[in-house]
């Protein structure tokens, strides 16, 4: 929840979310905004005579003008949104699913298996995606043409004339976009590498060992513990990838290597009116500008969301370090009020260590909670409870420097409290500050005599 | 065993194995196409033959190129051509694959090396260091520029460049060389030891050709560089910010060392390694980007092989497989070179090289 709050406290993230929402609305409302021609469905709509080369400027009947061949720009922009969203979501979902599983399983297995699997991933990383696209494209076209069908701009024609049962491969290839297939095959490696590195460090932490000691199966450990705890960088990558996949699809469509992005196709059809002989961007702006904006804003929206997510997940590394007022206020409120009242609402005067165990708080957040409990107790002048919590934390080497800071302040406030000095000594010892630790212990000893 | 040798083995031993598996799968895929269709590729264009002659010819072709043979046989024939230095005969290119790749390499290498050495690495490092060290308004400007640089696909950038610099300003032009010069470089008097126009023209002392080649290389190089420049600069920036908090910087400042010297002597050497690693990791996407940019700007580099294979419509196994293997090797060699450079720059790396 804190991450979500942080996410929405940046205006850039709002822009990203709004951009993507507007694409989604465009995709949903497409049949209303620009109905398809029932005789010739698809993302392209010809308004007027097909052999008319001259692009027509925007008018009431075609809001964004037409391309050479009288292809309506507005229609394609609107219907392209849905295509882009479904394409990118499918690709990124399948890619990340495979990549994350591969990396996590390899990391969990460890040893030479991990080494070998990650080397294989490296080899895939070096493979040129363009060759894959061409290869699958030709395979698909060949299997379809050998049964009498043909492809035009990603649409399949002529199949109904074919008599007889198509083979399994042929039916399979009819469903597959070659670019999608090669993107899935050749872009899962970053996910694996990322997850793999995190899983290897997580594998030896206490809570995984505890899970193993409790008899959890490897399956459960990987899918219930390791992946959920290492997924956040992969989510950031996925958000950026959704945009990048569409940009790549449009690029390949534009150079006619494969892929059928309607937006890329728009730019391909109209490019001679911009850069060809007699072309003029300022005269025929509608040939270039709407499609460019559609592609660009899609990429920008997802990049903004990706940046925002990475900042929300790991605030220190993303570089937006200036704490906003909103954040500061929230922090203060949490320390002084929230947790102790929550605990004491359950049972007043409760021992916080026992309580946090009884509340079955997971071990990752337990210490954070305990620290807050301790600080809350100080605010309520319940010194014994606070020191108890601190000593528990120190015994587990958690938040040592923060505790040391708190104890220094406490020691200034209550210089005659022996227990504070003793704990301060413990904290300083753990920080490796022997000299001051000895002084603190001496002070504690003097006070108890 | 010396650690460097161990590192080499680690790097290069798994590679042939994976290449073997990938090419085997691809070849199997090619074989899904019926042999008759694949034989179409080898037919001469616009010849006048009767039905019977054509059928005979196709049979001959199938016989000659073993198109009917079972998978292991066909695949081992291909692997065989791989070792005799031809990499097979590609019907859609109408030449042997390896010579075809090698004659087209200089154009690609020129673009890649020029962008990498003169644009991506120097400007990426400089922008990242300045943004990470000074913060403030420089950093905000850098952040927004880098953000847009990573959001613009190459073909839209290319269209914009063409409109601005080619159509309107007439500064740069697509292609490799202007018409008068492209004839001159084929003459015997023009020695071309490397095939890279920028280098060759300097060797021959033809500065006019050098200027023209640069004029044609500028747009592709800028298009290719923008995305990678931004990624490298972002990584450098966060590396600089991490180094700034280190104690050795505080101590250097306490000793009264001027901040320019701290930045370029102390921090620069420490971040160089992590930044170069990023360049190494993104070589694969750089190479794909090179192909895309070549096709957009009509540079006739290595990507010509894949576009020719594409336009024939029928799977051309030697061309596609040769192209893939070539790209993988190029990426590996580039990554290896960057690793070596890193070891030269940073002595700490030499020990780490043996780690997987």
PDB file of N, CA and C in Angstrom, chain A residues 44 50 53 55 66-71 76 153 253-254 256 262-274 287:
ATOM      1  N   UNK A  44      -7.906  -1.454 -41.402  1.00  0.00           N
ATOM      2  CA  UNK A  44      -7.786  -0.475 -42.491  1.00  0.00           C
ATOM      3  C   UNK A  44      -9.137  -0.264 -43.159  1.00  0.00           C
ATOM      4  N   UNK A  50      -9.924   3.363 -54.304  1.00  0.00           N
ATOM      5  CA  UNK A  50      -8.667   2.806 -53.809  1.00  0.00           C
ATOM      6  C   UNK A  50      -7.476   3.254 -54.653  1.00  0.00           C
ATOM      7  N   UNK A  53      -4.381   8.291 -55.621  1.00  0.00           N
ATOM      8  CA  UNK A  53      -3.120   8.354 -54.889  1.00  0.00           C
ATOM      9  C   UNK A  53      -3.065   9.538 -53.926  1.00  0.00           C
ATOM     10  N   UNK A  55      -3.283  11.982 -51.086  1.00  0.00           N
ATOM     11  CA  UNK A  55      -3.873  11.955 -49.753  1.00  0.00           C
ATOM     12  C   UNK A  55      -4.796  13.157 -49.536  1.00  0.00           C
ATOM     13  N   UNK A  66      -6.807  11.213 -45.126  1.00  0.00           N
ATOM     14  CA  UNK A  66      -6.571   9.882 -45.687  1.00  0.00           C
ATOM     15  C   UNK A  66      -5.167   9.798 -46.260  1.00  0.00           C
ATOM     16  N   UNK A  67      -4.698   8.562 -46.400  1.00  0.00           N
ATOM     17  CA  UNK A  67      -3.383   8.296 -46.982  1.00  0.00           C
ATOM     18  C   UNK A  67      -3.554   8.041 -48.472  1.00  0.00           C
ATOM     19  N   UNK A  68      -2.436   7.938 -49.222  1.00  0.00           N
ATOM     20  CA  UNK A  68      -2.557   7.483 -50.597  1.00  0.00           C
ATOM     21  C   UNK A  68      -3.285   6.151 -50.632  1.00  0.00           C
ATOM     22  N   UNK A  69      -4.228   5.988 -51.554  1.00  0.00           N
ATOM     23  CA  UNK A  69      -5.074   4.809 -51.547  1.00  0.00           C
ATOM     24  C   UNK A  69      -6.313   5.042 -50.694  1.00  0.00           C
ATOM     25  N   UNK A  70      -6.481   6.271 -50.219  1.00  0.00           N
ATOM     26  CA  UNK A  70      -7.663   6.677 -49.446  1.00  0.00           C
ATOM     27  C   UNK A  70      -7.883   5.824 -48.204  1.00  0.00           C
ATOM     28  N   UNK A  71      -6.772   5.401 -47.552  1.00  0.00           N
ATOM     29  CA  UNK A  71      -6.894   4.680 -46.291  1.00  0.00           C
ATOM     30  C   UNK A  71      -7.161   5.703 -45.194  1.00  0.00           C
ATOM     31  N   UNK A  76      -7.661   3.711 -38.571  1.00  0.00           N
ATOM     32  CA  UNK A  76      -6.532   2.837 -38.240  1.00  0.00           C
ATOM     33  C   UNK A  76      -5.942   3.180 -36.878  1.00  0.00           C
ATOM     34  N   UNK A 153      -1.295  -7.995 -45.152  1.00  0.00           N
ATOM     35  CA  UNK A 153      -1.304  -7.114 -43.989  1.00  0.00           C
ATOM     36  C   UNK A 153      -1.851  -7.824 -42.755  1.00  0.00           C
ATOM     37  N   UNK A 253       7.376  -3.478 -38.898  1.00  0.00           N
ATOM     38  CA  UNK A 253       6.348  -3.301 -39.919  1.00  0.00           C
ATOM     39  C   UNK A 253       6.782  -2.229 -40.909  1.00  0.00           C
ATOM     40  N   UNK A 254       7.378  -1.175 -40.379  1.00  0.00           N
ATOM     41  CA  UNK A 254       7.788  -0.068 -41.243  1.00  0.00           C
ATOM     42  C   UNK A 254       8.848  -0.501 -42.247  1.00  0.00           C
ATOM     43  N   UNK A 256       9.185  -3.494 -43.256  1.00  0.00           N
ATOM     44  CA  UNK A 256       8.635  -4.670 -43.929  1.00  0.00           C
ATOM     45  C   UNK A 256       9.484  -5.915 -43.761  1.00  0.00           C
ATOM     46  N   UNK A 262      -0.714  -1.918 -37.232  1.00  0.00           N
ATOM     47  CA  UNK A 262      -1.435  -0.990 -38.108  1.00  0.00           C
ATOM     48  C   UNK A 262      -0.785   0.389 -38.140  1.00  0.00           C
ATOM     49  N   UNK A 263      -0.268   0.836 -36.994  1.00  0.00           N
ATOM     50  CA  UNK A 263       0.358   2.155 -36.947  1.00  0.00           C
ATOM     51  C   UNK A 263       1.605   2.206 -37.817  1.00  0.00           C
ATOM     52  N   UNK A 264       2.439   1.149 -37.716  1.00  0.00           N
ATOM     53  CA  UNK A 264       3.652   1.100 -38.528  1.00  0.00           C
ATOM     54  C   UNK A 264       3.305   1.062 -40.011  1.00  0.00           C
ATOM     55  N   UNK A 265       2.232   0.333 -40.318  1.00  0.00           N
ATOM     56  CA  UNK A 265       1.811   0.213 -41.710  1.00  0.00           C
ATOM     57  C   UNK A 265       1.361   1.577 -42.248  1.00  0.00           C
ATOM     58  N   UNK A 266       0.666   2.348 -41.396  1.00  0.00           N
ATOM     59  CA  UNK A 266       0.254   3.703 -41.796  1.00  0.00           C
ATOM     60  C   UNK A 266       1.457   4.524 -42.241  1.00  0.00           C
ATOM     61  N   UNK A 267       2.517   4.478 -41.411  1.00  0.00           N
ATOM     62  CA  UNK A 267       3.701   5.274 -41.729  1.00  0.00           C
ATOM     63  C   UNK A 267       4.379   4.760 -42.988  1.00  0.00           C
ATOM     64  N   UNK A 268       4.314   3.428 -43.187  1.00  0.00           N
ATOM     65  CA  UNK A 268       4.926   2.870 -44.385  1.00  0.00           C
ATOM     66  C   UNK A 268       4.180   3.336 -45.631  1.00  0.00           C
ATOM     67  N   UNK A 269       2.840   3.280 -45.560  1.00  0.00           N
ATOM     68  CA  UNK A 269       2.057   3.679 -46.739  1.00  0.00           C
ATOM     69  C   UNK A 269       2.303   5.136 -47.068  1.00  0.00           C
ATOM     70  N   UNK A 270       2.418   5.976 -46.019  1.00  0.00           N
ATOM     71  CA  UNK A 270       2.469   7.404 -46.278  1.00  0.00           C
ATOM     72  C   UNK A 270       3.853   7.987 -46.417  1.00  0.00           C
ATOM     73  N   UNK A 271       4.900   7.147 -46.297  1.00  0.00           N
ATOM     74  CA  UNK A 271       6.224   7.747 -46.134  1.00  0.00           C
ATOM     75  C   UNK A 271       6.690   8.514 -47.362  1.00  0.00           C
ATOM     76  N   UNK A 272       6.261   8.102 -48.557  1.00  0.00           N
ATOM     77  CA  UNK A 272       6.735   8.800 -49.745  1.00  0.00           C
ATOM     78  C   UNK A 272       6.197  10.211 -49.832  1.00  0.00           C
ATOM     79  N   UNK A 273       5.098  10.479 -49.124  1.00  0.00           N
ATOM     80  CA  UNK A 273       4.546  11.832 -49.142  1.00  0.00           C
ATOM     81  C   UNK A 273       5.235  12.713 -48.122  1.00  0.00           C
ATOM     82  N   UNK A 274       6.146  12.111 -47.360  1.00  0.00           N
ATOM     83  CA  UNK A 274       6.925  12.906 -46.419  1.00  0.00           C
ATOM     84  C   UNK A 274       8.366  13.034 -46.889  1.00  0.00           C
ATOM     85  N   UNK A 287      -0.299  12.723 -42.781  1.00  0.00           N
ATOM     86  CA  UNK A 287       0.239  11.426 -43.177  1.00  0.00           C
ATOM     87  C   UNK A 287       1.211  10.910 -42.112  1.00  0.00           C
TER      88      UNK A 287
END
